[in-house]
mmCIF file of C-alpha atoms in Angstrom:
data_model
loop_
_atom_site.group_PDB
_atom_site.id
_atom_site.type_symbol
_atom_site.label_atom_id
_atom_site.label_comp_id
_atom_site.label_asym_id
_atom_site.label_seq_id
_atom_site.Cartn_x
_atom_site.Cartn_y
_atom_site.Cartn_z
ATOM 1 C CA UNK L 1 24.336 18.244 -18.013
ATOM 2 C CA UNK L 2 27.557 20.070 -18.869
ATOM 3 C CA UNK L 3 28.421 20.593 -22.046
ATOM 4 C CA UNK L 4 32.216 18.181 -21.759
ATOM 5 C CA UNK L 5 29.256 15.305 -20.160
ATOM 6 C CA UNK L 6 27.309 15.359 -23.232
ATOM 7 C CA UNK L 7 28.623 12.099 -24.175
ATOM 8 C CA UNK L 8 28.975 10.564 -21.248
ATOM 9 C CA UNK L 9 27.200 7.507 -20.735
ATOM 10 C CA UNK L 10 28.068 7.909 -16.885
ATOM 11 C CA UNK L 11 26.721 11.138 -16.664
ATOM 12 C CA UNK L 12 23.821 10.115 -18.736
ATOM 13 C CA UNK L 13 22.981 7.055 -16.471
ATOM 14 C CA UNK L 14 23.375 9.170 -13.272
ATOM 15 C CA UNK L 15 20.706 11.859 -14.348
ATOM 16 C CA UNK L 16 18.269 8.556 -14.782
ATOM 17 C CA UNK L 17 18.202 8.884 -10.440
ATOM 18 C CA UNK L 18 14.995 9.886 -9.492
ATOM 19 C CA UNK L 19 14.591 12.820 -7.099
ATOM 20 C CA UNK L 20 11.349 13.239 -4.713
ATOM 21 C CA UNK L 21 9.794 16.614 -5.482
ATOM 22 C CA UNK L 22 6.596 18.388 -4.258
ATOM 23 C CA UNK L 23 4.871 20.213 -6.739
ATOM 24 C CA UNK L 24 3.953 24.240 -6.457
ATOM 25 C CA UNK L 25 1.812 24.718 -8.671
ATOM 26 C CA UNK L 26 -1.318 22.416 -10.771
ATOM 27 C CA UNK L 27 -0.492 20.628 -13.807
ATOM 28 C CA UNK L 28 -2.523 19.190 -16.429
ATOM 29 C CA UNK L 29 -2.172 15.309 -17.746
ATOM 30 C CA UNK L 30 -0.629 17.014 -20.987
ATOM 31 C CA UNK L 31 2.492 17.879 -18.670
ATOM 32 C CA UNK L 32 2.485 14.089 -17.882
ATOM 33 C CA UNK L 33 4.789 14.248 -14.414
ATOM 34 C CA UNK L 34 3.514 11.313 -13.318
ATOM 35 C CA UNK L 35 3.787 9.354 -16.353
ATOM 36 C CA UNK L 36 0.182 8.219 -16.734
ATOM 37 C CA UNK L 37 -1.590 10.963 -18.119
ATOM 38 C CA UNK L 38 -3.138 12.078 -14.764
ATOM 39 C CA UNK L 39 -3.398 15.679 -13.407
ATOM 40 C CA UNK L 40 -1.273 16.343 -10.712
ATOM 41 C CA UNK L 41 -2.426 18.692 -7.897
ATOM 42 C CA UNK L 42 -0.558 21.247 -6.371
ATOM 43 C CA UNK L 43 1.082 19.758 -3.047
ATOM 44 C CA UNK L 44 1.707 16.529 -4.528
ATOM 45 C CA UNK L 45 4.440 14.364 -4.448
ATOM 46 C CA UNK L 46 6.118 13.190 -7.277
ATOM 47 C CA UNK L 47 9.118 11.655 -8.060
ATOM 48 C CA UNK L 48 11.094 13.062 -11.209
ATOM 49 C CA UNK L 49 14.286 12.014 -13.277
ATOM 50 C CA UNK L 50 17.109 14.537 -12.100
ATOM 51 C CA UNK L 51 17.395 15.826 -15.672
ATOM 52 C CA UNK L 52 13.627 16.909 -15.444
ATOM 53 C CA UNK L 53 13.680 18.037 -12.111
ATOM 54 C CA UNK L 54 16.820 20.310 -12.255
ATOM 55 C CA UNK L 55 15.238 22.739 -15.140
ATOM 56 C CA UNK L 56 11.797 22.663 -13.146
ATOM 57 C CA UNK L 57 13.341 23.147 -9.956
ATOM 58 C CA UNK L 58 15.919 25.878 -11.413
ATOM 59 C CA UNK L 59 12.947 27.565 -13.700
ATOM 60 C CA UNK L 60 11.111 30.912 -12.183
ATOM 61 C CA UNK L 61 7.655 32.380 -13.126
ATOM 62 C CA UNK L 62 7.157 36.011 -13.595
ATOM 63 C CA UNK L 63 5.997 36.275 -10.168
ATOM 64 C CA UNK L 64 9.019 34.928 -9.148
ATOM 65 C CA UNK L 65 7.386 31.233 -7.920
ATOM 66 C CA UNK L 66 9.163 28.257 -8.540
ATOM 67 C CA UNK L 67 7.566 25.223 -10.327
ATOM 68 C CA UNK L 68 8.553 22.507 -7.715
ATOM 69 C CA UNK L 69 10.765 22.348 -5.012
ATOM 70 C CA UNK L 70 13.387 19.582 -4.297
ATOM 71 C CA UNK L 71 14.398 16.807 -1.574
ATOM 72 C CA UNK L 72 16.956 15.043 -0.978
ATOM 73 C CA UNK L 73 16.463 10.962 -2.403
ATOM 74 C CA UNK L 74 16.595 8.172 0.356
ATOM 75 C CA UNK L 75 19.737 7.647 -1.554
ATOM 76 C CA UNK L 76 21.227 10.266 0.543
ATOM 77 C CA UNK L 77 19.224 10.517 3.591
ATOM 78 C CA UNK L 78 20.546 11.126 7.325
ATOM 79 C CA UNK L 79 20.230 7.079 7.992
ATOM 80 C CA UNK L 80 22.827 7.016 5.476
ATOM 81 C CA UNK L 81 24.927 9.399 6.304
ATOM 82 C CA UNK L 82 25.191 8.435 10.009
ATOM 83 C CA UNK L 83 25.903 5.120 8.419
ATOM 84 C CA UNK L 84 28.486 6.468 6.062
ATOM 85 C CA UNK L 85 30.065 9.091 8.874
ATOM 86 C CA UNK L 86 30.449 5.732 10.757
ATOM 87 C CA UNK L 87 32.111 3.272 8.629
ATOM 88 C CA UNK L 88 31.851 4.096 4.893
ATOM 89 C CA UNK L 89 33.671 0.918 3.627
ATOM 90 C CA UNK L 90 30.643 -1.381 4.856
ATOM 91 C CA UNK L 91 28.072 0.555 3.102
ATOM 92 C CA UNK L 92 27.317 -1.339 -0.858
ATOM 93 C CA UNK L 93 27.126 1.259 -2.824
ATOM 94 C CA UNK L 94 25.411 -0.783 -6.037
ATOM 95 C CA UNK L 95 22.657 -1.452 -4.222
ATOM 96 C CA UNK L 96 22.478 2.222 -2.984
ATOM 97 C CA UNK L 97 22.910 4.205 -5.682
ATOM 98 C CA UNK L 98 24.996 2.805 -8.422
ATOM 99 C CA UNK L 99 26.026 6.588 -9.775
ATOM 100 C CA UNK L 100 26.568 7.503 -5.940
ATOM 101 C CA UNK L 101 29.356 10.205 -6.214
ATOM 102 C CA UNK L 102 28.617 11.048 -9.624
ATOM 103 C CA UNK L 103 25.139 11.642 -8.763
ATOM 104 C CA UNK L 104 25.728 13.459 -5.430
ATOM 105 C CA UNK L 105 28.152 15.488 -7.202
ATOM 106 C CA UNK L 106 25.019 16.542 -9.486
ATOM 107 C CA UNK L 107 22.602 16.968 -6.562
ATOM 108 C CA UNK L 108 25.002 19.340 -5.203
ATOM 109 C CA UNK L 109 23.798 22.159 -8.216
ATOM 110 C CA UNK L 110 19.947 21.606 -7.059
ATOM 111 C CA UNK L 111 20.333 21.632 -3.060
ATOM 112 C CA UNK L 112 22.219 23.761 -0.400
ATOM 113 C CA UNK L 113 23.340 21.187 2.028
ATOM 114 C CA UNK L 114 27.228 21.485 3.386
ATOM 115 C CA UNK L 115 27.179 18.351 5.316
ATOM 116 C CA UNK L 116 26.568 16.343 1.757
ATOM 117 C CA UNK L 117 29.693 17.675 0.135
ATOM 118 C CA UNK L 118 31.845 16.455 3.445
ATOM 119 C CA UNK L 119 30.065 13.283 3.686
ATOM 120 C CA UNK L 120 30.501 12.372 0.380
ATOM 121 C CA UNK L 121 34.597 13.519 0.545
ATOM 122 C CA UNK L 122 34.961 11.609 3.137
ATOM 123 C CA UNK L 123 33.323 8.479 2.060
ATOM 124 C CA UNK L 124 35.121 8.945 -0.933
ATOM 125 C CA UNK L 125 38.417 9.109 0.660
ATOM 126 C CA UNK L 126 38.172 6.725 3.164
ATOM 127 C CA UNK L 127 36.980 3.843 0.206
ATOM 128 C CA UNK L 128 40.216 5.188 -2.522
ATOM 129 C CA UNK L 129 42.259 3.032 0.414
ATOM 130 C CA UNK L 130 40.379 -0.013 0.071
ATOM 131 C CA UNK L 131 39.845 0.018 -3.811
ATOM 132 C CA UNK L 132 43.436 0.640 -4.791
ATOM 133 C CA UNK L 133 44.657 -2.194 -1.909
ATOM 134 C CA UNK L 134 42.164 -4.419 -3.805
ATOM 135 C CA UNK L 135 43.050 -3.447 -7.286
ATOM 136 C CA UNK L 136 46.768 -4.384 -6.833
ATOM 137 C CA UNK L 137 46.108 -7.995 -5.616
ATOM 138 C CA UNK L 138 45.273 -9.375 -9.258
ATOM 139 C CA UNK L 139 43.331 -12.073 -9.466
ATOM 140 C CA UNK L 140 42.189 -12.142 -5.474
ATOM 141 C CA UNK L 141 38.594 -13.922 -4.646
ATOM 142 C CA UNK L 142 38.022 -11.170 -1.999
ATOM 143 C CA UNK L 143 38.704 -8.556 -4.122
ATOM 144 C CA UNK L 144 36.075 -9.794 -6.824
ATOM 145 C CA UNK L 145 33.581 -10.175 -3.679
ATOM 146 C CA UNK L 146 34.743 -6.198 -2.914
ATOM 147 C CA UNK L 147 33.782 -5.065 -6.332
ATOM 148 C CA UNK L 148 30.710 -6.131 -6.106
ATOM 149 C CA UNK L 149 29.993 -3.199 -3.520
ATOM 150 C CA UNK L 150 31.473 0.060 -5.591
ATOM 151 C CA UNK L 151 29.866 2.656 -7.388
ATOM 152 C CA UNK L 152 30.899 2.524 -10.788
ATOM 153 C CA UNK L 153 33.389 6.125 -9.898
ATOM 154 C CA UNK L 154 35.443 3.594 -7.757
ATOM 155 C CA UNK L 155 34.667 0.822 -10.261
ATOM 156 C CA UNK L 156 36.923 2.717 -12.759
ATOM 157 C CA UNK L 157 39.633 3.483 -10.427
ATOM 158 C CA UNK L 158 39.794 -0.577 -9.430
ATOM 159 C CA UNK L 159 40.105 -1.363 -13.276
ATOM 160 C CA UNK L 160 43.000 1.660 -13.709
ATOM 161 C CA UNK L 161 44.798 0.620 -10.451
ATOM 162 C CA UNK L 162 44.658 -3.557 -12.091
ATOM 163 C CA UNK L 163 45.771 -1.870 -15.077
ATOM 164 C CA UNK L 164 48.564 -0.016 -13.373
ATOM 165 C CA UNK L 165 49.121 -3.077 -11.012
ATOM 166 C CA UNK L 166 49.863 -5.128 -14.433
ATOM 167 C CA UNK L 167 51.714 -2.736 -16.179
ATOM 168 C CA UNK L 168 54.630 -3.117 -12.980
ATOM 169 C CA UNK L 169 54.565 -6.463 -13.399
ATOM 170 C CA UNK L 170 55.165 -6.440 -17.004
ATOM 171 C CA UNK L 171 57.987 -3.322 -16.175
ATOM 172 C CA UNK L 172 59.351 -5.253 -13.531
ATOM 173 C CA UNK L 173 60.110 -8.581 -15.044
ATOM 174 C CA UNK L 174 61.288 -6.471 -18.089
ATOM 175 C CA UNK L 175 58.301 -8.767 -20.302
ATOM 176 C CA UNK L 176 57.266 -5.514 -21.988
ATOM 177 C CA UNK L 177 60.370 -4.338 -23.839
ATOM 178 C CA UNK L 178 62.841 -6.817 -25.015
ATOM 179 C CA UNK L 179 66.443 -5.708 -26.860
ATOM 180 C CA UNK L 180 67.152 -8.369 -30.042
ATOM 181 C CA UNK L 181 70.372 -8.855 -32.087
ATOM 182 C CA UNK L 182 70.653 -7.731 -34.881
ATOM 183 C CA UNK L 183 73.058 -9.489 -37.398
ATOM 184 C CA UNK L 184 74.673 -6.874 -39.537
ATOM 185 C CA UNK L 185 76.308 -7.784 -42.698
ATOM 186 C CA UNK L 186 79.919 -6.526 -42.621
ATOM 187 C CA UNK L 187 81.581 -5.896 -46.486
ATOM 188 C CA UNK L 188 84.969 -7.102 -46.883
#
């Protein structure tokens, strides 16, 4: 986590993803990767919180082995991505990954994989449309059946662009700043 994150209950909630990892090396039930105490054999699959697995993936022996080694969650598998490459406005996000940008944004640190950073600019992109359209139609059944697809990144940019969306209104019929008389008492 970076050090202007640290607070972030976002960023926090994002590092919660689990990541599938296959283990290099034996561990003993004191490490506890699985959670239950067990021993977990070398070769073995496990599936770790991204804040574990980023030091353990990112940590080196002596002998220059690494501890695990990393793969990419289902989250952003090549299903997904075709799916995404094809139409990323029909894809719900909440269900997917909740933390999807904000997470793949992460994931980016652990794995070397070009086509993730253009899938997920593109996605990102191509959705920014479709939550600022809905964000400026206050009020709008649709749009409450929309947000119920976002990540919480876009989530945040619906509630700035309402915000925003208000904030003309209020401009525009001149309701936010209003000039008032002011008797002054004149001396004879």
């Amino acid at each position: 986590m970076e050090l202007d994150e640290y607070y972030s209950i976002d960023s926090i909630l994002a590092e919660q993803q689990k990541i599938p990892c296959i283990t290099l090396h034996d561990y003993s039930k004191e490490a506890n990767l699985n959670g239950d105490n067990s021993e977990v054999k070398r070769g073995s699959r496990v599936e770790l919180p991204y804040w574990i697995a980023k030091p353990l993936a990112q940590f080196t022996l002596p002998t220059d082995d690494s501890l695990i080694s990393i793969e990419l969650p289902k989250t952003y598998s090549t299903k997904v991505r075709n799916v995404l490459d094809a139409s990323p406005t029909s894809v719900d996000f909440k269900l997917l990954c909740p933390y999807f940008y904000l997470f793949g944004r992460k994931l980016l640190d652990l794995v070397v994989d070009d086509s993730l950073t253009s899938i997920l600019e593109k996605a990102f992109k191509t959705r920014l449309r479709d939550v600022m359209d809905y964000s400026q139609s206050i009020g709008s059944a649709t749009g409450q059946t929309y947000l119920q697809k976002l990540d919480e990144t876009e989530k945040e940019l619906y509630r700035v662009g309402q915000e925003s969306a208000l904030q003309f209104i209020q401009w525009r019929d001149r309701s936010t700043q209003h000039i008032k008389t002011v008797e002054l008492g004149v001396r004879s």
